[in-house]
Every structure is written in C-alpha cells, then in structure tokens.
Tab-separated table of C-alpha atoms and ligand atoms in Angstrom:
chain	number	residue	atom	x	y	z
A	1	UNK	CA	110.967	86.248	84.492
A	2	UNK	CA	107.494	84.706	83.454
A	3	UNK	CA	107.177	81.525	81.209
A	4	UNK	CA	105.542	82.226	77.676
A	5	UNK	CA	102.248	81.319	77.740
A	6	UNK	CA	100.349	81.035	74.419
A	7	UNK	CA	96.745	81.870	72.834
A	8	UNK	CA	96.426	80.864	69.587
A	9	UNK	CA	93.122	82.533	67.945
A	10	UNK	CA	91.681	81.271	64.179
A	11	UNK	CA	92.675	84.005	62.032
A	12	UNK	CA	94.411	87.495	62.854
A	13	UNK	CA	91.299	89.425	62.915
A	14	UNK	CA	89.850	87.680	65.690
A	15	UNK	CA	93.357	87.733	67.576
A	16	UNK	CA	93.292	91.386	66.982
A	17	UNK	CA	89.658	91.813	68.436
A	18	UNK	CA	90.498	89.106	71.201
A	19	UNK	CA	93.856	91.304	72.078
A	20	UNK	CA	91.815	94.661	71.722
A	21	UNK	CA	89.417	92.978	74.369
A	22	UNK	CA	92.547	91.729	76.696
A	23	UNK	CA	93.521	95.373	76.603
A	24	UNK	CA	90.881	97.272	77.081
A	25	UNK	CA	90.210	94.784	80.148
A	26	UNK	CA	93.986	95.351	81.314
A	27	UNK	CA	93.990	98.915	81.058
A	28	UNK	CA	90.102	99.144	83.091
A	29	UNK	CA	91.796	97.309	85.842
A	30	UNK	CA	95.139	98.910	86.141
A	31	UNK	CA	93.218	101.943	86.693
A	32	UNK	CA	90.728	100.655	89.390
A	33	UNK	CA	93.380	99.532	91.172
A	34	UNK	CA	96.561	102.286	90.431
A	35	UNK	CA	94.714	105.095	89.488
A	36	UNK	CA	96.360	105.182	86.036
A	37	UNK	CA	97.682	102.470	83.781
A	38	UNK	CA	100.759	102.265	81.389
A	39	UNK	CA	100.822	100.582	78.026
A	40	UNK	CA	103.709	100.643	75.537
A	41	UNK	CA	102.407	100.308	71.378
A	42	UNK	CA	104.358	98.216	68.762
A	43	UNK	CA	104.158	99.310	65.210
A	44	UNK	CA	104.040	96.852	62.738
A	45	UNK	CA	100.655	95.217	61.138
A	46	UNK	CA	99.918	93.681	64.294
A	47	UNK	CA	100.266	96.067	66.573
A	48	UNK	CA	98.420	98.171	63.997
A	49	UNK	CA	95.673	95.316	63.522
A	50	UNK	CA	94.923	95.370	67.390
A	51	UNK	CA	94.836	99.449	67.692
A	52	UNK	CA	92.251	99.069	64.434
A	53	UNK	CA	90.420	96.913	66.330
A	54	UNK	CA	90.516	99.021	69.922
A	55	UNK	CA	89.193	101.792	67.996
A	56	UNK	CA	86.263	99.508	66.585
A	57	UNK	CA	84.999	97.741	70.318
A	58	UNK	CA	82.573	99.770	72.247
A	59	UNK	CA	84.003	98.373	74.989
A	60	UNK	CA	86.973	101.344	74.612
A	61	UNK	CA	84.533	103.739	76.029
A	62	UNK	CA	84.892	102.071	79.230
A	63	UNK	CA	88.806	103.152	78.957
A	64	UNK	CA	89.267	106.298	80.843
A	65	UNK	CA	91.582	107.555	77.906
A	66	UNK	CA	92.485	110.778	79.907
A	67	UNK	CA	94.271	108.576	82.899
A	68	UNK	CA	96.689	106.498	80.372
A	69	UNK	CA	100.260	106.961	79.847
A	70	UNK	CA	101.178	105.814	76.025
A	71	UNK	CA	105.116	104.997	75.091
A	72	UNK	CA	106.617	103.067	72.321
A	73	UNK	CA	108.546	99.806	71.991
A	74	UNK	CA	110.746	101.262	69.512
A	75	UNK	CA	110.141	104.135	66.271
A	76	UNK	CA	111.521	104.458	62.639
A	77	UNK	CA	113.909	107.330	63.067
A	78	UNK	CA	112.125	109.890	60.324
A	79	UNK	CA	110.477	112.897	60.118
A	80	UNK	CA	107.895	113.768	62.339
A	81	UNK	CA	104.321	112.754	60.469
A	82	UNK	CA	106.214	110.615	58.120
A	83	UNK	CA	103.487	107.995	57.611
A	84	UNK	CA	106.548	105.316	57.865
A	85	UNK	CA	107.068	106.046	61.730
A	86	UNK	CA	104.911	104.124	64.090
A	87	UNK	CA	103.324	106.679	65.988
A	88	UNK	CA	102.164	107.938	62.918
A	89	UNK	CA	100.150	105.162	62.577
A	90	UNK	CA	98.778	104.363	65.470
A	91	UNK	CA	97.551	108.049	65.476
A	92	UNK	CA	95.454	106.967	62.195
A	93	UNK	CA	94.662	103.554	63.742
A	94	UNK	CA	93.309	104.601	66.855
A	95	UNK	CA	94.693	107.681	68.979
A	96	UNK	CA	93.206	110.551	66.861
A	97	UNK	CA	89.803	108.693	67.899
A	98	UNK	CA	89.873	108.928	71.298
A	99	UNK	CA	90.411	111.494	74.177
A	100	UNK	CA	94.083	111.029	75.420
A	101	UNK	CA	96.128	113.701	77.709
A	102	UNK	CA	98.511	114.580	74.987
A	103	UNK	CA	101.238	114.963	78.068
A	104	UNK	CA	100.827	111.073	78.690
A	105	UNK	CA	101.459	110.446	75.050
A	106	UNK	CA	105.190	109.845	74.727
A	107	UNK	CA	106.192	109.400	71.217
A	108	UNK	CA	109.765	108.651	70.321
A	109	UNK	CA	111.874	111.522	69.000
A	110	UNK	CA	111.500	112.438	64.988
A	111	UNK	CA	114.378	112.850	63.253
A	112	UNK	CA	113.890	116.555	62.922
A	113	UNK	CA	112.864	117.030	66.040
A	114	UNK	CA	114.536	118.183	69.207
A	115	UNK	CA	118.006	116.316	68.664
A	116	UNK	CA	117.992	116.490	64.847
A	117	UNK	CA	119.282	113.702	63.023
A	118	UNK	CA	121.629	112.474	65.914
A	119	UNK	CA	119.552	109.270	66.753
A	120	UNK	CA	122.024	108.313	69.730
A	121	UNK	CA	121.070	111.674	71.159
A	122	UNK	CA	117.536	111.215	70.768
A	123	UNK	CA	117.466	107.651	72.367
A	124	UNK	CA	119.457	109.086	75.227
A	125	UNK	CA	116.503	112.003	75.363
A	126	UNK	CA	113.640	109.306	75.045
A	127	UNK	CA	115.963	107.416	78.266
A	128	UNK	CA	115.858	110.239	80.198
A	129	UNK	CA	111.730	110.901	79.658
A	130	UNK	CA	111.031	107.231	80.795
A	131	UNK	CA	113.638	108.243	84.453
A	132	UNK	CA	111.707	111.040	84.745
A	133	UNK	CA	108.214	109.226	84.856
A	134	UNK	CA	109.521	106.135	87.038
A	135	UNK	CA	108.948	106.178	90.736
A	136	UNK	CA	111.257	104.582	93.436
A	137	UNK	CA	109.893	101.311	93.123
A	138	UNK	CA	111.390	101.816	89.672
A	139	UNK	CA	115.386	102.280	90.855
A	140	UNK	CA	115.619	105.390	88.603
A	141	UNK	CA	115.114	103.390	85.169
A	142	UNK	CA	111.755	102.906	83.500
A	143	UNK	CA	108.223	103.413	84.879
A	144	UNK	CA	106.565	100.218	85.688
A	145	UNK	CA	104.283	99.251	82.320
A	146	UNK	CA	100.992	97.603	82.675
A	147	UNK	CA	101.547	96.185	79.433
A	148	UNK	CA	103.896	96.286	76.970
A	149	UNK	CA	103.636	94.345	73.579
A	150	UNK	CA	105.153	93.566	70.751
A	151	UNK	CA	105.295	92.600	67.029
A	152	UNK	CA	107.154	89.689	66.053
A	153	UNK	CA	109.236	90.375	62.924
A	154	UNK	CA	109.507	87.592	60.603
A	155	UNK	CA	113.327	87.256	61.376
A	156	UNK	CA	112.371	87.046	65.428
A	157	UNK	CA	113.104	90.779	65.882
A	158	UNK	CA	110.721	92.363	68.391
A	159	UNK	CA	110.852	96.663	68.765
A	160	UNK	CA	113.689	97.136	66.767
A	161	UNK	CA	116.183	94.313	68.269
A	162	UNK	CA	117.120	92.642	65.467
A	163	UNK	CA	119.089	89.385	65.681
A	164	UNK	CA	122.996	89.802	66.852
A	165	UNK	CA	123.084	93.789	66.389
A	166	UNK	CA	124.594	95.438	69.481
A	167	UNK	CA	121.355	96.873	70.774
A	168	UNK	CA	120.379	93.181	71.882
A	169	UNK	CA	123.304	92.783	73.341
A	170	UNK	CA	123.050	95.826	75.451
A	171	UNK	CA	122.745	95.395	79.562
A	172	UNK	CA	122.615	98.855	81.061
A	173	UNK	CA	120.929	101.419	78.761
A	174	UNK	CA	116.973	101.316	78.726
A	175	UNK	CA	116.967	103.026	74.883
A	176	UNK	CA	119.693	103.048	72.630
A	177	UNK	CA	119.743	104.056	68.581
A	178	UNK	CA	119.929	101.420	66.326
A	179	UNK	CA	122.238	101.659	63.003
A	180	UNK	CA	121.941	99.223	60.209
A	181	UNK	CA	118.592	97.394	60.931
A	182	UNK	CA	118.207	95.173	57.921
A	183	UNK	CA	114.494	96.344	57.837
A	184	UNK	CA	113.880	99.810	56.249
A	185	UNK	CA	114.591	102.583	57.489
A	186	UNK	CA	118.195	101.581	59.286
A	187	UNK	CA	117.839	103.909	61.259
A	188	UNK	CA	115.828	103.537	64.476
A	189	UNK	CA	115.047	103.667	68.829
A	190	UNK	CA	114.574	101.156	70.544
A	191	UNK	CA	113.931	100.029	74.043
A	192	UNK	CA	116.411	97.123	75.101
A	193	UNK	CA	115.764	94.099	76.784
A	194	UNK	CA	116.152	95.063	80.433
A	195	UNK	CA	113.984	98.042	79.430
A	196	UNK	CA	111.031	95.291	78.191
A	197	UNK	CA	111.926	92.952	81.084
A	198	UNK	CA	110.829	95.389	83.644
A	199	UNK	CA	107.277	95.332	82.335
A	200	UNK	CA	104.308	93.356	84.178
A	201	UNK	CA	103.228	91.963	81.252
A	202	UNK	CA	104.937	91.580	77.464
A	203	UNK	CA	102.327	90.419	75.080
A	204	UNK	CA	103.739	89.173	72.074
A	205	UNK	CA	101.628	89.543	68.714
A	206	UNK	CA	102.268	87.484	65.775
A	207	UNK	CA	99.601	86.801	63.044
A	208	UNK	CA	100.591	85.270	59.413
A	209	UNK	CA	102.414	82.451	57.532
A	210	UNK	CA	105.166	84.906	57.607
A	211	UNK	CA	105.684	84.478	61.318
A	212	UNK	CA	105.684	80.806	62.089
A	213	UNK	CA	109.116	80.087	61.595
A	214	UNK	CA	109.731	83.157	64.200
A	215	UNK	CA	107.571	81.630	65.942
A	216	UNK	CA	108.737	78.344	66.457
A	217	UNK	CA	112.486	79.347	67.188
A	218	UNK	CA	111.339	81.770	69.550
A	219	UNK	CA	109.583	79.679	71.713
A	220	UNK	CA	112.048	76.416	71.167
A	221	UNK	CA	114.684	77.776	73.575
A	222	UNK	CA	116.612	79.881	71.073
A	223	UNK	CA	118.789	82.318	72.228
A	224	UNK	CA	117.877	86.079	72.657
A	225	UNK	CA	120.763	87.349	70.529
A	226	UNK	CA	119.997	85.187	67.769
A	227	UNK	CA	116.336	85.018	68.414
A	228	UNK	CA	115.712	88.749	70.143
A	229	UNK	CA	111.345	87.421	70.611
A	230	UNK	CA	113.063	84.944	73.031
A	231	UNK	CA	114.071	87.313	75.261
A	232	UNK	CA	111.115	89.574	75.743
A	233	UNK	CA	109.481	88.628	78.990
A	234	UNK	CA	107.653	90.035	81.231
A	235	UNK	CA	107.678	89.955	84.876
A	236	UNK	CA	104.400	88.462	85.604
A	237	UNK	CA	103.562	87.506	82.722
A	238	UNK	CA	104.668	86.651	79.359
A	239	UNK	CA	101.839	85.947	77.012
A	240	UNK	CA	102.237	85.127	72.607
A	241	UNK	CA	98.824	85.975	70.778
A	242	UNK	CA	99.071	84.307	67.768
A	243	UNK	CA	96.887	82.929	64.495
A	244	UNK	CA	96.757	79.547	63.417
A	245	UNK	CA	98.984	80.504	60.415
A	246	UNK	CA	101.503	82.166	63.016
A	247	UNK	CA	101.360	78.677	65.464
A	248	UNK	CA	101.364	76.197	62.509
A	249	UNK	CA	105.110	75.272	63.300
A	250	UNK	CA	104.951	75.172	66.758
A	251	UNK	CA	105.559	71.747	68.502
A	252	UNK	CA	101.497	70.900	69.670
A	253	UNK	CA	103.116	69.965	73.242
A	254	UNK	CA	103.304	74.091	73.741
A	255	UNK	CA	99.298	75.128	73.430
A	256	UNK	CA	96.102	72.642	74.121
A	257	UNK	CA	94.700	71.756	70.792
A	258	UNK	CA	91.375	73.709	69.302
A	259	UNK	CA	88.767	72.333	69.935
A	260	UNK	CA	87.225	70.927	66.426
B	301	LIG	O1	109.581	97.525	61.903
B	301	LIG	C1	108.921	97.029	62.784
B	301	LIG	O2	108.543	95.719	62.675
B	301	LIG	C2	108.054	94.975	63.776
B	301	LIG	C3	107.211	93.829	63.232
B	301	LIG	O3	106.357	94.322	62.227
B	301	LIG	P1	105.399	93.375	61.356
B	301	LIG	O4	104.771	94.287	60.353
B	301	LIG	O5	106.262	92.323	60.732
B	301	LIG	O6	104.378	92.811	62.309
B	301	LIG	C4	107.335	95.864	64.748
B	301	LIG	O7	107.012	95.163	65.879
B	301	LIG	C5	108.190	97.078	65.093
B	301	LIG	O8	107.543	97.880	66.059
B	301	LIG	C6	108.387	97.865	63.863
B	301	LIG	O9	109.144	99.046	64.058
C-alpha cells in the first residue's frame, strides 16, 4: 500500500478544478497507454464539486468518453432516478453532458431494480458485474481502476464505510449492503476495503470546515475501523485533495507550507 500524499488547494473550487484537471490528465493517459481507462465516482458534494467542474474544463474534450469504464464507490439504496442516489447526480453534474458507452457505465443497483428491495442481493449482483469485467491479472475479484476516489464524510466515512459497522470490517467480499448507516438513507452498497485497495490510485477529496477534524484523525495513524478514510489506499498511490478549511487541523509536518 502507498503512503498518503497530500495537496492542499485555497478554497474547494479550485481543488475541484485542480482534481477535474488531475483527472482528465489520468484518464488521457490510461488510455494512451491501456487502450481504455477505469475510474470509480464518489457522491457526496465533493465528488459532485469535481464532476461540476469536469463538465466545465475544455480540456474534457480531450477525454475519449466512449473508451471509459464508470463504477461507483458506493450508492444510496433508493429508487432508480431518486435525486438522493449518487448516480443520479453525477448524471446532472456531468454524465448527461458527455458521450459515454452506456455499457461502460455501471451504476449500482436501485432499489426497485433487478433484486428489489433485497440490498444484500443487489451488492452480491453489483460483486458479480465487477468479476465479470476483471481480467487474470485481477485473481477473479475487481477490475484494476485507474482511479478511484472518494469523499470524506465528516465522521471519516469514505463510500459508505462508516466507522465500526461490519462492512469495514469485512475481508473477503468486494461489495456488501450496508444496514444502519447513521447518514440518511440507512440503507446502502458499498465497495469494501480490499475492493478500494486494489485500485492504482485512491484520491481522497475533502473540502470544508466540516472535514478537518476527519481529516486530521485520518491521516494521524487512526485506525481503519474507527477511522474507515485511514484505510483507503491505493496501490501506487494514495493521494488527499483537500482545501485550506479541510487541512486547517492537520499537523504542518504532513504538507510543505503555501507559499505566502
Ligand atoms: O453519503 C455519502 O457521503 C460521502 C461524503 O459526502 P460529503 O457530502 O460529506 O462530501 C460520499 O463520499 C459518499 O459517496 C456518499 O454516499
């Protein structure tokens, strides 16, 4: 696994732009050099903030938007187009914008979709789309993501592994259901750990006042199933893009100063 290393950016919007920018450069070269890249969304305001912000560059014309595979960090179990579910808004935030293979867009199962309300089901459907896409490089799991980011909830969750539930505790499984998150709705997929451990790169986004405590516990040595952010790593690289607000209450020792 890859030590965290941090950019800390002025205010969110430029750490959105900057992060649209990373992206669009990551996802140019993963397909010079693979033929296709891989890139798994967050919800949340920053994930949101940075898809905004994609769909504003002119840069993402240089994206060839056809040769991308799209899957999620983790989904609000609702009903499909509920504007609470996360693919729901990155559709408005960026993906109805541009020209994507709708095969390579791999949403998480609604709640009234193929497995109905049985979330356990639908994680275990979601599992077996992400076997079906790896290669043998992959050992049968989860395709091998470019990039995979994710939000930082204000109480260190990241997807929907929220501190000492049993989904991030779990060791085998690459999705599982979640019941009970303490952040509406309760009910929710997720990816695990070993699932986001398997990426090349986990960026983790965190902009606001809101996230500084996260923040700070996250990247003090905290443990993963107290502090779930402190286990998302990737396996190059593990990278936090964060806001001044966000990085206000991290030790100085962990990021060069800004210059004045
Ligand atoms: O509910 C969720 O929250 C987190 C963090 O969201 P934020 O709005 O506090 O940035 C997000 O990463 C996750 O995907 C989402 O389902």
């Amino acid at each position: 696994m890859s030590t965290p290393q941090l950019v800390v950016h002025r205010d969110k919007e430029l750490m959105a732009q900057a992060a649209a920018a990373r992206l669009i450069t990551k996802i140019v070269d993963a397909q010079a050099s693979r033929g296709s890249a891989s890139v798994v969304l967050t919800g949340g305001r920053n994930g949101n903030g940075l898809l905004a912000a994609l769909a504003a560059a002119p840069a993402r014309d240089a994206v060839d938007w056809g040769r991308l595979d799209l899957w999620w960090g983790d989904e609000r179990f609702l009903p499909e187009g509920d504007p609470e579910r996360n693919v729901t808004q990155a559709r408005k935030a960026l993906l109805d914008a541009v020209p994507l293979d709708p095969e390579r867009v791999h949403a998480m199962p609604a709640s009234d979709g193929p497995y109905g309300a049985d979330v356990d089901a639908a994680a275990a459907g979601y599992a077996e789309e992400l076997a079906r896409a790896a290669g043998p490089e992959n050992h049968g799991a989860v395709p091998t993501f470019d990039v995979l980011m994710l939000g930082v909830g204000p109480d260190t969750h990241v997807a929907s592994l929220f501190p000492e539930l049993p989904a991030v505790r779990e060791t085998e499984r690459t999705v599982v259901g979640v019941h009970g998150a303490p952040k509406p709705p309760p009910t929710r997929v997720t990816l695990t750990l070993p699932a986001i451990r398997s990426a090349r790169e986990v960026w983790l986004l965190a902009a606001g006042a809101d996230k500084a405590n996260a923040a700070a516990i996250a990247l003090s040595g905290a443990g993963e199933i107290q502090a779930p952010a402190a286990g998302a790593q990737g396996r190059s690289r593990t990278l936090w893009l964060l806001d001044a607000t966000a990085a206000a209450q991290l030790p100085r020792s962990l990021y060069p100063p800004a210059s004045p």
